[in-house]
């Protein structure tokens, strides 16, 4: 180390901060230079994240502490109370004093201890009543609380310790003791069976359960506070807030250097934990979390730039599956640490759909539909485009990097590009093959197939196939030199190259497979064998019979991923099968194809739409999978912590439409029929749902079968018929192997109206009903006979009435005829009377003229006057007949109006015949004025109103 003092470089006591930081920086350079000799991807891949916001857990935004019980239930101290997560659903238990819960700890006896402002205690779960809280503050006698807020809870020697900034409390299971401490402990940490605390005024202290003893002066840690202590082999790793990490071996302390010390100094460590695979997770106040190994090498980092919801880490926890939970200043996050999958999804610039990637010593090349990007492995975080427009591929052939671009093929050297060929437009696919004794490149494009050859160790354009012009997306060459080319839109071609490699020969076009209407054909190669798919089946080429036939083995083993459009082989047995729905890691085991793992392209990832690709890195035992917006790093030999997921019943309810009735879990229950609606909520704490799924069945229903349980793991069955049921739920892996199973039996009792006593009552009622029915039928027969007789009598009476009515109608018709005859007689009389009067008048006129002798004339006149008198007699006869026809009209009229004179009655008769005043005047031998005067007298005698008609009154008159 020359002039450098080793103690100063390691940051020993009495060393000024500036000098130690300068020494540390020099040492870090040497460390980074050493680490750089190990070639690996410098692209900052991070684990998968799942953020939970207030809209997910419905509580306060701030979260402070996290713990977990043996079942896997997660408990989070929140501003509004205690959050409980069963793997599917969040629930909130509100705090008793409405203050934030700062600390949570699940003890060995499964009690959930919590600490708040001047309040601490525990929750205990009961099968029949949920979580019940027991306050321990009430067990302390004569203790003066002074704004004590519980920040740490630890279990030590079968005691529970609660720490505030000025006090600590001890619970032995029965009693609680409280003590004040003048050193003002900032935390309480348990490491390797020992308790430690950082004093606000002093340094790092040990704690024996009763008293604190200082073991490190603050100056030994550059005056900074210890926020966490973690095991490091037989030593302790100390995390300070702003001065990075130190190693303490119980005697001395020295600095622990990392690749991210500069950032840790700037962003302030607030929490630190060690995972089950001995990685260290450092949570900062302003830049998320950092994961380092035991040598200080950065494994990954996660912050808002990598989709973490918030950068301020208030609490951390490593769960049973080795995943990391973060309590954030705004939200909660789960980091999938127990997985062989890491992500790289830069926000700026956005890559678009990534088609290919190439890792070099200094640069990483990423080909996407937005262009060709480079990532500077030394200047981390910088991503720059060097080619715009769609870039199909990037690969190294014979020491040269060739890029397939929208405009054609480019040679790439460092950050510079040079045109290789623009013939045919876009270079959609480029492959290196050995053909006719030569090592060549074949490139498909929007128009031509291009051939490249090595000249002086450099690739040069050789020729285009002049007789083959098609839009080809990708192609493969089989062992016989046949090129199988997938058309961009429909079908595929098979052809060969001539010896001159400038024309295609033996060209065959396949519009579809097995005469199916869908013309989409995917071309792949598996173990040197050409394989096709049409999204429903796999096929292969039978070169003996020169035909395309179904690939029986693939269709039997991989029928669920028959929509595979690309296969990338890892080695002779393993391969990636890529479809629109997922990446499938497939292994050939004794001639059978077995899906070992699947990466589902679910709603959290943008669809790849037939552009997914895989790059295999054999040296680092991993693969890189392309995404819409980034990459996945998949480690082949990852030692995943294997914890079999468990299922639990979280809640079972039987309810009607008016009330809920909760039943004890895992017990046979008899449910009244009124509560025949059944709901079950399952808990499957924490397990990765990409690897497993839940299915359920309710046995007892007709045609019951297993169904997949969707999000939130709850299911309702409404209006169940009475009978016995068994609800069974299973966790199954991707091969449908059952990992765990639970069941719940219950019986819906018969409804009241179908109970035994109700059936007995029904039988009695039926007997009585039969008896009463017989009596009723007998009485009904009697009543029916009587009714029939009465009906007969009524019918006879009705017939008689009908007969009388008909007779009356006939009489009425006869009366009408007689009335018309009377009217006719009256008219004839009027005509005769008028005629005789006219004849008399004529004779008298002629008498005056002397035309007749007086003797003869007087005789004729006397005869005519006699005739007129005879007409008066006829009038009396008319009145008599009229009275008979009109039902004694005159008598009735006289009875009602006794002051009527004979002349009045005669006038009434003529009015009833509806005769005009003129006709009446001639019949009565009076003037029309006399008729009107008679009418007037009648109106007065009848006391008619001026608006009433006299004729109408007489026509309608009835006694």
PDB file of C-alpha atoms in Angstrom, residues 278-419:
ATOM      1  CA  UNK A 278     -26.691 -14.144   2.626  1.00  0.00           C
ATOM      2  CA  UNK A 279     -27.241 -11.056   0.517  1.00  0.00           C
ATOM      3  CA  UNK A 280     -27.458  -7.702   2.243  1.00  0.00           C
ATOM      4  CA  UNK A 281     -30.337  -5.363   1.480  1.00  0.00           C
ATOM      5  CA  UNK A 282     -29.766  -1.714   2.318  1.00  0.00           C
ATOM      6  CA  UNK A 283     -32.819   0.543   2.409  1.00  0.00           C
ATOM      7  CA  UNK A 284     -32.236   4.264   1.992  1.00  0.00           C
ATOM      8  CA  UNK A 285     -34.241   7.355   2.774  1.00  0.00           C
ATOM      9  CA  UNK A 286     -34.204   8.759  -0.753  1.00  0.00           C
ATOM     10  CA  UNK A 287     -33.074   6.207  -3.350  1.00  0.00           C
ATOM     11  CA  UNK A 288     -34.752   2.875  -2.729  1.00  0.00           C
ATOM     12  CA  UNK A 289     -32.776  -0.264  -1.904  1.00  0.00           C
ATOM     13  CA  UNK A 290     -29.375  -1.747  -2.775  1.00  0.00           C
ATOM     14  CA  UNK A 291     -28.533  -5.459  -2.742  1.00  0.00           C
ATOM     15  CA  UNK A 292     -24.861  -6.362  -2.199  1.00  0.00           C
ATOM     16  CA  UNK A 293     -23.061  -9.616  -1.592  1.00  0.00           C
ATOM     17  CA  UNK A 294     -20.654 -10.432   1.235  1.00  0.00           C
ATOM     18  CA  UNK A 295     -17.793  -8.908  -0.784  1.00  0.00           C
ATOM     19  CA  UNK A 296     -19.504  -5.570  -1.300  1.00  0.00           C
ATOM     20  CA  UNK A 297     -20.376  -6.188  -4.953  1.00  0.00           C
ATOM     21  CA  UNK A 298     -23.645  -4.670  -6.116  1.00  0.00           C
ATOM     22  CA  UNK A 299     -26.128  -7.388  -7.062  1.00  0.00           C
ATOM     23  CA  UNK A 300     -28.975  -5.087  -8.021  1.00  0.00           C
ATOM     24  CA  UNK A 301     -30.655  -1.846  -7.119  1.00  0.00           C
ATOM     25  CA  UNK A 302     -34.314  -0.853  -7.089  1.00  0.00           C
ATOM     26  CA  UNK A 303     -35.849   2.620  -6.952  1.00  0.00           C
ATOM     27  CA  UNK A 304     -38.555   4.629  -8.678  1.00  0.00           C
ATOM     28  CA  UNK A 305     -36.565   4.400 -11.927  1.00  0.00           C
ATOM     29  CA  UNK A 306     -37.062   0.627 -11.823  1.00  0.00           C
ATOM     30  CA  UNK A 307     -40.776   0.887 -10.972  1.00  0.00           C
ATOM     31  CA  UNK A 308     -40.519   0.956  -7.164  1.00  0.00           C
ATOM     32  CA  UNK A 309     -43.467   3.034  -6.007  1.00  0.00           C
ATOM     33  CA  UNK A 310     -41.496   5.137  -3.506  1.00  0.00           C
ATOM     34  CA  UNK A 311     -37.824   5.761  -2.656  1.00  0.00           C
ATOM     35  CA  UNK A 312     -38.130   6.173   1.121  1.00  0.00           C
ATOM     36  CA  UNK A 313     -37.676   2.871   2.979  1.00  0.00           C
ATOM     37  CA  UNK A 314     -39.167   2.894   6.484  1.00  0.00           C
ATOM     38  CA  UNK A 315     -39.122  -0.850   7.128  1.00  0.00           C
ATOM     39  CA  UNK A 316     -37.922  -4.125   5.531  1.00  0.00           C
ATOM     40  CA  UNK A 317     -38.542  -7.821   6.020  1.00  0.00           C
ATOM     41  CA  UNK A 318     -37.291 -11.035   4.370  1.00  0.00           C
ATOM     42  CA  UNK A 319     -40.173 -13.501   4.256  1.00  0.00           C
ATOM     43  CA  UNK A 320     -40.197 -17.291   4.501  1.00  0.00           C
ATOM     44  CA  UNK A 321     -39.653 -17.616   0.759  1.00  0.00           C
ATOM     45  CA  UNK A 322     -36.652 -15.254   0.790  1.00  0.00           C
ATOM     46  CA  UNK A 323     -38.599 -12.456  -0.850  1.00  0.00           C
ATOM     47  CA  UNK A 324     -38.193  -8.905   0.418  1.00  0.00           C
ATOM     48  CA  UNK A 325     -41.043  -6.734   1.692  1.00  0.00           C
ATOM     49  CA  UNK A 326     -40.666  -2.975   1.909  1.00  0.00           C
ATOM     50  CA  UNK A 327     -42.644  -0.652   4.169  1.00  0.00           C
ATOM     51  CA  UNK A 328     -42.547   2.637   2.309  1.00  0.00           C
ATOM     52  CA  UNK A 329     -43.327   6.239   3.016  1.00  0.00           C
ATOM     53  CA  UNK A 330     -46.109   5.813   0.471  1.00  0.00           C
ATOM     54  CA  UNK A 331     -47.174   2.220  -0.065  1.00  0.00           C
ATOM     55  CA  UNK A 332     -45.828  -1.308   0.286  1.00  0.00           C
ATOM     56  CA  UNK A 333     -43.694  -3.306  -2.143  1.00  0.00           C
ATOM     57  CA  UNK A 334     -42.715  -6.920  -2.588  1.00  0.00           C
ATOM     58  CA  UNK A 335     -39.357  -7.698  -4.218  1.00  0.00           C
ATOM     59  CA  UNK A 336     -39.249 -11.208  -5.699  1.00  0.00           C
ATOM     60  CA  UNK A 337     -35.808 -12.123  -4.437  1.00  0.00           C
ATOM     61  CA  UNK A 338     -36.414 -15.877  -4.436  1.00  0.00           C
ATOM     62  CA  UNK A 339     -36.412 -16.203  -8.187  1.00  0.00           C
ATOM     63  CA  UNK A 340     -34.098 -16.763 -11.095  1.00  0.00           C
ATOM     64  CA  UNK A 341     -35.712 -13.911 -12.997  1.00  0.00           C
ATOM     65  CA  UNK A 342     -34.416 -10.323 -13.110  1.00  0.00           C
ATOM     66  CA  UNK A 343     -35.702  -7.421 -15.194  1.00  0.00           C
ATOM     67  CA  UNK A 344     -34.200  -4.495 -17.052  1.00  0.00           C
ATOM     68  CA  UNK A 345     -36.840  -1.974 -18.111  1.00  0.00           C
ATOM     69  CA  UNK A 346     -35.364   1.514 -18.496  1.00  0.00           C
ATOM     70  CA  UNK A 347     -37.745   4.440 -18.317  1.00  0.00           C
ATOM     71  CA  UNK A 348     -35.605   6.895 -20.263  1.00  0.00           C
ATOM     72  CA  UNK A 349     -35.153   6.261 -23.073  1.00  0.00           C
ATOM     73  CA  UNK A 350     -37.974   3.789 -23.645  1.00  0.00           C
ATOM     74  CA  UNK A 351     -36.642   0.916 -25.719  1.00  0.00           C
ATOM     75  CA  UNK A 352     -39.842  -0.230 -27.381  1.00  0.00           C
ATOM     76  CA  UNK A 353     -40.053  -3.890 -28.386  1.00  0.00           C
ATOM     77  CA  UNK A 354     -36.621  -5.472 -27.925  1.00  0.00           C
ATOM     78  CA  UNK A 355     -35.746  -7.972 -30.676  1.00  0.00           C
ATOM     79  CA  UNK A 356     -32.180  -8.948 -29.824  1.00  0.00           C
ATOM     80  CA  UNK A 357     -29.275  -8.218 -27.470  1.00  0.00           C
ATOM     81  CA  UNK A 358     -25.498  -8.698 -27.625  1.00  0.00           C
ATOM     82  CA  UNK A 359     -23.173  -8.429 -24.612  1.00  0.00           C
ATOM     83  CA  UNK A 360     -19.596  -7.308 -25.197  1.00  0.00           C
ATOM     84  CA  UNK A 361     -16.780  -6.416 -22.785  1.00  0.00           C
ATOM     85  CA  UNK A 362     -17.342  -2.667 -22.813  1.00  0.00           C
ATOM     86  CA  UNK A 363     -20.705  -2.259 -24.497  1.00  0.00           C
ATOM     87  CA  UNK A 364     -24.070  -3.972 -24.535  1.00  0.00           C
ATOM     88  CA  UNK A 365     -26.053  -3.701 -27.772  1.00  0.00           C
ATOM     89  CA  UNK A 366     -29.846  -3.744 -27.669  1.00  0.00           C
ATOM     90  CA  UNK A 367     -31.834  -4.013 -30.920  1.00  0.00           C
ATOM     91  CA  UNK A 368     -35.445  -2.805 -30.754  1.00  0.00           C
ATOM     92  CA  UNK A 369     -38.184  -1.377 -32.922  1.00  0.00           C
ATOM     93  CA  UNK A 370     -36.961   2.082 -31.877  1.00  0.00           C
ATOM     94  CA  UNK A 371     -33.388   1.563 -33.044  1.00  0.00           C
ATOM     95  CA  UNK A 372     -30.031   0.125 -31.982  1.00  0.00           C
ATOM     96  CA  UNK A 373     -28.978   1.182 -28.460  1.00  0.00           C
ATOM     97  CA  UNK A 374     -25.716   0.797 -26.596  1.00  0.00           C
ATOM     98  CA  UNK A 375     -25.257   0.509 -22.848  1.00  0.00           C
ATOM     99  CA  UNK A 376     -21.834   1.589 -21.634  1.00  0.00           C
ATOM    100  CA  UNK A 377     -20.819  -1.106 -19.167  1.00  0.00           C
ATOM    101  CA  UNK A 378     -18.307   1.201 -17.451  1.00  0.00           C
ATOM    102  CA  UNK A 379     -20.486   4.308 -17.315  1.00  0.00           C
ATOM    103  CA  UNK A 380     -23.481   2.573 -15.808  1.00  0.00           C
ATOM    104  CA  UNK A 381     -26.915   3.954 -16.411  1.00  0.00           C
ATOM    105  CA  UNK A 382     -26.161   5.516 -19.776  1.00  0.00           C
ATOM    106  CA  UNK A 383     -28.161   4.153 -22.726  1.00  0.00           C
ATOM    107  CA  UNK A 384     -27.719   5.802 -26.125  1.00  0.00           C
ATOM    108  CA  UNK A 385     -29.065   5.115 -29.639  1.00  0.00           C
ATOM    109  CA  UNK A 386     -26.551   4.695 -32.465  1.00  0.00           C
ATOM    110  CA  UNK A 387     -29.073   3.745 -35.164  1.00  0.00           C
ATOM    111  CA  UNK A 388     -32.622   4.940 -35.515  1.00  0.00           C
ATOM    112  CA  UNK A 389     -35.607   2.999 -36.884  1.00  0.00           C
ATOM    113  CA  UNK A 390     -36.474  -0.644 -36.443  1.00  0.00           C
ATOM    114  CA  UNK A 391     -33.525  -2.939 -35.767  1.00  0.00           C
ATOM    115  CA  UNK A 392     -34.260  -6.637 -36.190  1.00  0.00           C
ATOM    116  CA  UNK A 393     -31.086  -8.335 -34.930  1.00  0.00           C
ATOM    117  CA  UNK A 394     -27.586  -7.906 -33.572  1.00  0.00           C
ATOM    118  CA  UNK A 395     -24.975 -10.694 -33.481  1.00  0.00           C
ATOM    119  CA  UNK A 396     -21.298 -11.432 -33.831  1.00  0.00           C
ATOM    120  CA  UNK A 397     -20.178 -13.522 -36.835  1.00  0.00           C
ATOM    121  CA  UNK A 398     -16.514 -14.436 -37.228  1.00  0.00           C
ATOM    122  CA  UNK A 399     -15.418 -11.605 -34.928  1.00  0.00           C
ATOM    123  CA  UNK A 400     -17.587  -8.959 -36.588  1.00  0.00           C
ATOM    124  CA  UNK A 401     -20.838  -7.511 -35.279  1.00  0.00           C
ATOM    125  CA  UNK A 402     -23.601  -7.502 -37.894  1.00  0.00           C
ATOM    126  CA  UNK A 403     -26.844  -5.645 -37.372  1.00  0.00           C
ATOM    127  CA  UNK A 404     -30.085  -6.383 -39.225  1.00  0.00           C
ATOM    128  CA  UNK A 405     -31.758  -2.998 -39.702  1.00  0.00           C
ATOM    129  CA  UNK A 406     -34.879  -1.613 -41.332  1.00  0.00           C
ATOM    130  CA  UNK A 407     -32.740  -0.229 -44.169  1.00  0.00           C
ATOM    131  CA  UNK A 408     -30.462  -3.230 -44.574  1.00  0.00           C
ATOM    132  CA  UNK A 409     -27.410  -4.876 -42.991  1.00  0.00           C
ATOM    133  CA  UNK A 410     -24.844  -2.854 -41.020  1.00  0.00           C
ATOM    134  CA  UNK A 411     -21.413  -3.609 -39.597  1.00  0.00           C
ATOM    135  CA  UNK A 412     -20.993  -2.339 -36.030  1.00  0.00           C
ATOM    136  CA  UNK A 413     -17.666  -1.575 -34.391  1.00  0.00           C
ATOM    137  CA  UNK A 414     -17.751   0.000 -30.961  1.00  0.00           C
ATOM    138  CA  UNK A 415     -20.138   2.931 -31.192  1.00  0.00           C
ATOM    139  CA  UNK A 416     -19.786   3.279 -34.967  1.00  0.00           C
ATOM    140  CA  UNK A 417     -21.817   1.684 -37.756  1.00  0.00           C
ATOM    141  CA  UNK A 418     -21.080   1.088 -41.432  1.00  0.00           C
ATOM    142  CA  UNK A 419     -23.343  -0.118 -44.228  1.00  0.00           C
TER     143      UNK A 419
END
